[in-house]
XYZ file of C-alpha atoms in Angstrom:
416
model
C 211.231 98.763 86.508
C 207.980 98.446 83.569
C 205.500 100.717 82.284
C 202.730 101.457 84.080
C 199.081 102.235 83.312
C 198.861 105.625 83.627
C 196.026 108.200 83.229
C 196.874 111.226 81.233
C 194.465 114.131 81.786
C 194.716 117.343 79.200
C 192.759 119.053 80.190
C 189.443 118.267 78.343
C 190.503 115.450 77.704
C 191.723 111.465 79.685
C 194.453 109.363 77.816
C 194.706 105.776 78.977
C 198.391 104.045 78.005
C 201.423 102.922 79.820
C 204.304 104.382 80.776
C 207.136 103.820 83.138
C 207.182 106.324 86.327
C 210.012 105.863 87.094
C 211.810 107.936 83.666
C 211.882 112.303 83.761
C 209.759 114.700 83.280
C 211.163 115.887 80.106
C 211.077 112.684 78.466
C 208.219 112.238 79.359
C 207.133 115.312 77.539
C 208.247 114.543 74.518
C 206.368 111.209 74.346
C 203.088 113.841 74.787
C 204.819 115.858 71.955
C 205.114 112.148 69.414
C 201.767 111.268 70.375
C 199.883 114.293 69.738
C 198.749 113.761 73.347
C 199.681 118.039 73.436
C 201.063 120.696 70.539
C 203.047 123.437 70.858
C 202.917 126.368 69.511
C 204.713 128.052 66.911
C 204.764 131.395 67.669
C 204.388 130.820 72.247
C 206.600 128.090 72.622
C 205.828 125.158 75.216
C 203.457 127.266 77.031
C 202.365 122.998 78.945
C 203.582 122.250 81.919
C 203.190 119.326 84.760
C 201.146 120.066 88.270
C 201.222 118.839 91.560
C 197.191 117.430 92.368
C 196.007 117.720 95.471
C 192.526 117.147 97.618
C 191.085 117.842 93.854
C 194.134 121.355 93.558
C 196.738 122.045 91.149
C 199.015 122.496 94.380
C 202.178 123.752 92.342
C 203.953 123.599 88.715
C 207.476 121.974 87.375
C 209.240 124.751 85.527
C 210.890 122.745 81.581
C 214.215 123.374 83.083
C 213.025 121.529 86.061
C 211.734 118.616 83.630
C 215.377 116.848 83.431
C 216.037 115.850 86.856
C 212.051 115.503 88.386
C 210.442 111.394 87.432
C 207.234 111.335 86.649
C 206.426 109.146 89.672
C 206.395 112.222 91.423
C 203.362 114.157 89.734
C 201.654 110.647 90.162
C 197.782 111.709 92.312
C 195.358 108.872 92.532
C 197.672 106.616 91.520
C 197.372 106.022 88.556
C 196.606 110.255 86.659
C 198.833 112.674 85.610
C 197.846 116.440 85.049
C 199.097 118.331 81.750
C 198.028 121.755 81.505
C 198.730 124.974 78.615
C 199.468 127.735 80.379
C 197.572 129.052 76.830
C 194.340 129.027 77.705
C 190.882 129.717 75.292
C 189.438 132.753 77.002
C 185.820 134.145 76.608
C 186.667 137.447 76.605
C 182.971 140.263 76.928
C 182.661 143.976 76.068
C 178.637 144.637 75.994
C 177.931 142.145 73.294
C 180.589 141.834 72.020
C 182.390 138.247 72.662
C 185.266 136.738 71.939
C 187.211 133.804 72.939
C 191.023 134.154 72.435
C 194.339 131.776 73.509
C 196.725 133.233 75.667
C 199.450 132.794 77.660
C 197.160 132.969 81.214
C 200.644 133.524 83.102
C 201.006 136.184 81.511
C 199.742 140.179 82.837
C 197.207 141.792 81.773
C 198.269 144.655 80.305
C 199.915 142.102 77.584
C 195.980 140.538 77.057
C 194.856 143.270 76.364
C 197.685 144.639 74.061
C 196.607 141.417 71.668
C 191.882 142.550 72.319
C 193.675 145.761 71.074
C 195.764 144.306 68.131
C 192.965 142.067 67.275
C 190.754 145.098 66.998
C 187.899 144.157 69.634
C 188.728 146.786 72.140
C 189.902 150.155 71.313
C 192.354 153.035 72.714
C 191.419 154.845 75.383
C 189.222 158.200 73.256
C 186.862 160.858 75.141
C 184.308 159.058 75.019
C 185.108 155.384 75.809
C 187.822 153.191 77.699
C 188.599 149.736 78.373
C 188.647 148.568 81.409
C 188.960 145.210 83.400
C 186.128 143.705 85.259
C 187.420 141.570 88.216
C 184.948 138.072 88.985
C 185.358 138.263 92.652
C 183.382 140.962 95.011
C 185.431 139.514 98.449
C 186.640 141.699 100.880
C 186.155 145.053 98.359
C 185.248 148.070 100.520
C 183.062 149.309 97.112
C 182.051 147.910 94.501
C 184.507 150.274 91.785
C 186.872 148.362 93.006
C 186.360 145.596 90.844
C 187.718 147.618 87.706
C 190.883 147.181 87.383
C 193.095 150.753 86.491
C 194.965 150.252 84.185
C 198.311 151.435 85.521
C 197.689 147.917 87.390
C 197.511 145.730 84.179
C 200.813 145.134 84.782
C 200.672 144.016 87.965
C 198.439 141.023 88.062
C 198.670 138.517 86.185
C 195.950 136.616 84.928
C 195.490 133.654 86.324
C 195.091 134.692 89.126
C 192.502 136.664 87.827
C 190.184 134.581 86.763
C 189.036 132.616 90.368
C 188.792 129.743 88.496
C 187.286 130.563 85.232
C 187.910 130.648 81.504
C 185.603 134.444 81.518
C 187.153 137.622 80.845
C 184.901 141.166 80.654
C 185.212 145.198 80.345
C 183.147 148.017 81.110
C 182.994 151.596 79.469
C 184.939 152.355 82.330
C 184.376 156.269 79.897
C 180.762 156.772 77.631
C 178.519 158.477 79.923
C 175.099 158.211 78.222
C 173.902 154.430 79.087
C 176.588 154.246 81.241
C 178.340 149.822 81.441
C 176.094 149.146 84.779
C 178.323 146.428 87.714
C 177.486 144.625 90.609
C 177.218 141.977 92.804
C 175.189 138.748 91.514
C 172.345 137.942 93.923
C 169.623 134.961 94.506
C 168.233 137.434 96.371
C 167.622 140.502 98.175
C 167.860 140.783 101.598
C 166.849 143.682 104.473
C 165.785 143.300 107.865
C 163.427 140.154 108.584
C 162.968 139.416 105.256
C 163.762 137.860 101.690
C 162.597 138.377 98.107
C 162.759 137.123 94.876
C 161.904 137.755 91.999
C 161.260 134.184 90.044
C 160.219 133.820 86.450
C 156.666 132.250 86.037
C 157.207 129.224 83.694
C 154.148 128.293 82.813
C 153.609 131.955 81.032
C 158.048 133.098 79.952
C 159.774 129.176 79.666
C 161.084 130.894 76.739
C 162.646 133.686 78.391
C 166.138 133.453 81.002
C 165.837 132.966 84.682
C 165.767 137.915 84.945
C 168.517 138.516 86.828
C 169.266 139.940 90.428
C 172.241 142.747 91.100
C 172.484 143.996 94.209
C 175.002 147.610 94.757
C 174.768 148.727 91.161
C 176.578 151.055 90.266
C 177.572 152.829 86.471
C 181.273 152.314 85.401
C 181.695 156.256 84.595
C 181.406 157.951 88.085
C 181.964 160.544 86.599
C 179.068 162.985 86.282
C 176.605 160.303 86.766
C 174.251 159.650 89.089
C 172.455 156.360 89.110
C 173.086 153.835 91.921
C 171.110 151.313 92.281
C 170.490 149.894 95.345
C 169.191 146.485 93.725
C 168.309 145.633 89.510
C 167.120 142.316 88.076
C 168.073 142.349 84.445
C 165.006 140.428 82.703
C 164.311 139.859 79.024
C 161.193 142.152 77.668
C 158.098 140.185 77.900
C 158.561 138.172 80.762
C 156.259 136.877 83.759
C 157.360 137.277 86.901
C 156.642 136.409 90.267
C 158.312 139.039 93.863
C 158.427 135.851 96.602
C 159.142 137.471 99.917
C 159.703 135.649 103.065
C 159.928 135.776 106.488
C 162.915 134.691 108.033
C 161.906 135.182 112.080
C 158.303 135.295 111.834
C 154.856 133.198 110.660
C 153.834 135.304 108.981
C 153.973 139.183 107.235
C 151.908 142.122 105.841
C 153.137 143.648 102.537
C 152.872 145.435 99.720
C 153.701 145.545 96.160
C 153.923 149.762 94.555
C 155.187 151.743 91.934
C 155.101 155.364 91.899
C 153.696 155.703 88.216
C 150.307 152.965 87.414
C 148.374 150.542 89.737
C 149.963 148.920 91.887
C 151.480 144.817 91.648
C 149.997 144.336 95.254
C 148.615 147.427 97.480
C 148.274 145.310 100.767
C 148.073 141.902 102.035
C 148.714 140.038 104.459
C 150.023 136.421 104.888
C 150.210 133.463 107.679
C 152.728 132.444 107.086
C 156.517 131.928 106.387
C 156.890 132.427 102.937
C 154.023 133.735 99.698
C 155.069 134.021 96.246
C 152.814 137.270 94.287
C 152.073 135.748 90.398
C 149.633 138.220 88.909
C 147.781 142.686 89.034
C 146.337 142.314 92.783
C 145.351 140.123 95.242
C 141.989 138.684 93.223
C 143.047 139.135 90.130
C 144.143 136.557 87.776
C 147.213 138.371 85.044
C 150.108 138.015 85.212
C 153.071 140.280 86.412
C 154.387 140.315 83.264
C 157.624 143.004 82.858
C 158.518 145.314 79.072
C 160.288 148.126 77.639
C 159.251 151.151 79.467
C 159.841 152.554 75.545
C 158.476 150.118 73.762
C 154.800 151.091 75.731
C 155.939 154.528 74.578
C 156.743 156.134 78.485
C 159.127 159.318 78.110
C 162.529 158.479 79.630
C 161.880 161.447 82.552
C 158.737 159.023 83.521
C 160.734 155.688 83.561
C 162.125 155.159 86.567
C 158.499 156.061 88.021
C 157.262 152.794 85.948
C 160.343 150.335 86.838
C 161.396 151.273 90.014
C 158.895 148.839 93.187
C 158.504 149.346 96.513
C 158.082 146.244 98.438
C 157.533 147.293 101.646
C 156.934 144.364 104.648
C 155.336 144.889 108.216
C 153.721 142.646 111.088
C 151.302 141.025 110.910
C 149.970 139.665 114.483
C 146.668 137.982 113.929
C 143.870 136.502 112.626
C 140.578 134.759 113.457
C 138.290 131.578 112.045
C 136.136 129.473 112.328
C 138.924 127.769 114.809
C 139.592 130.203 117.631
C 141.808 133.955 117.173
C 145.881 132.254 115.542
C 148.426 134.404 117.356
C 150.877 134.458 113.005
C 154.254 133.727 114.892
C 153.425 130.638 116.623
C 154.282 128.848 113.527
C 157.841 131.337 113.332
C 160.652 129.337 111.560
C 164.223 129.514 113.529
C 166.387 132.328 112.851
C 168.898 131.308 110.353
C 172.385 133.248 108.874
C 172.233 133.893 105.083
C 174.964 136.627 103.075
C 173.996 137.397 99.728
C 177.798 139.873 99.551
C 180.028 136.172 98.624
C 179.256 136.207 94.761
C 180.701 137.689 91.064
C 180.393 140.770 89.545
C 178.118 141.162 86.613
C 178.290 143.919 84.251
C 175.824 144.652 82.149
C 176.273 146.571 78.668
C 174.564 150.418 79.246
C 173.669 150.104 75.151
C 171.945 146.686 75.904
C 169.223 147.349 78.542
C 166.409 150.226 79.325
C 164.007 150.896 81.713
C 161.902 147.666 82.598
C 157.646 149.262 83.048
C 154.604 146.735 84.039
C 151.800 145.180 82.684
C 149.225 143.450 83.327
C 149.579 139.698 81.591
C 147.533 135.935 80.251
C 145.400 135.192 82.844
C 147.704 132.663 85.317
C 146.657 129.928 88.217
C 145.909 132.182 90.901
C 146.431 130.465 94.386
C 144.071 131.886 96.601
C 143.418 130.756 99.930
C 140.280 130.182 100.690
C 138.835 129.455 104.294
C 136.982 132.498 106.210
C 139.109 134.797 107.970
C 138.318 138.073 110.410
C 139.685 140.036 112.691
C 143.786 140.729 111.398
C 145.917 142.511 113.462
C 148.529 143.784 111.762
C 151.022 146.552 113.009
C 151.906 148.602 110.146
C 154.532 150.943 112.000
C 156.791 147.632 112.589
C 158.222 147.261 109.502
C 160.214 143.695 109.360
C 161.745 144.571 105.059
C 161.596 147.765 103.012
C 162.707 147.202 99.502
C 163.864 149.821 96.212
C 164.113 147.446 93.370
C 164.739 148.853 89.850
C 163.786 147.016 86.147
C 165.434 147.756 83.445
C 165.179 144.753 80.270
C 167.157 144.170 77.892
C 166.907 145.273 73.965
C 167.907 142.428 71.986
C 167.308 137.828 73.411
C 170.836 138.587 71.864
C 172.029 140.819 74.616
C 170.346 138.637 77.085
C 172.040 135.585 76.260
C 175.610 137.260 76.177
C 174.947 138.815 79.743
C 173.786 135.128 80.872
C 177.015 132.994 79.546
C 179.790 135.709 80.585
C 178.042 135.544 84.892
C 181.321 134.218 87.070
C 181.157 132.185 89.909
C 184.616 132.751 91.711
C 186.062 129.695 92.833
C 188.442 131.083 96.318
C 191.141 128.937 97.320
């Protein structure tokens, strides 16, 4: 058979050439090496593999010793493509603000990766005050968030490629450090309780140069021994980030709500909204001053009082009706259709304990405040019918570098 057009997919490159599909894979491998399309590592040998691709996913690979029997045509997909990838992957490894790229054969186990990272002095062996452990990217099927921390006794049973969930990122958490322990939690787009969802938004008009706030659910310290610091919901921001609180109802046409802290003035003491969603951008209803998250320490707040300034309480209750120039309106007449949603299937996030500190709130610059107009009276609400309640702890990154490092370490797992 004459040569045919072939598109060789090599990691992130695509190479167009011609080749005889009837030849065996071992001959094709020699062709790839001669053309310098793949390079053999002198230390680890040949870690390149041919893959069968079906519906865009790798379903099988061929062993080196079997290549002499298999024709190239058996591994062709999409008419003329063949995929060859390197088991030695470029891994992006994070441990707090430390970050390093390493080339590693992902068919090996986590204990082999630990040995490499230790040899490179990226992490140290366990001591009485520090002990690094790998953290799974996935929260899927976990009953307890701490199950995401891989025990060192299990590392020799876990193949790295099965641990990555489609990513090239590896995170470690220190399970021994008691002061400023590392935090792990489920990454979230929003918080949910009862009928209500809450999102924390960046005020792009004032803080477009800051990272978007990072939301985490079911947050726990990596070191559970003697550390009491579980958080139902947590938000991590850069210092001096202007934010908004977006409250939405899934089944009601409106709601009443308050946003308060234990210490300091309320962010929103009371308001009623005849809409299915509303964003509070300012401190108090009639203010134009932006809500700014900053460091409790920078505001001179003592450590023992920090929780009272960083923890936000949101309460949402039923709003029934109101009257205006057009008559009496029942709020729930415009209720949305219920939607089934879940936020617990996301990836695991790791926040370095030495990288963050307690947040607090202050008034920022003037910002646009969309105050509604029109005459409204005889508002009827029921504060005893609670639609949702939230406790949200706010933290800030100590440095811009720490914030960016966490953004780049986050993983969106890929499930089969």
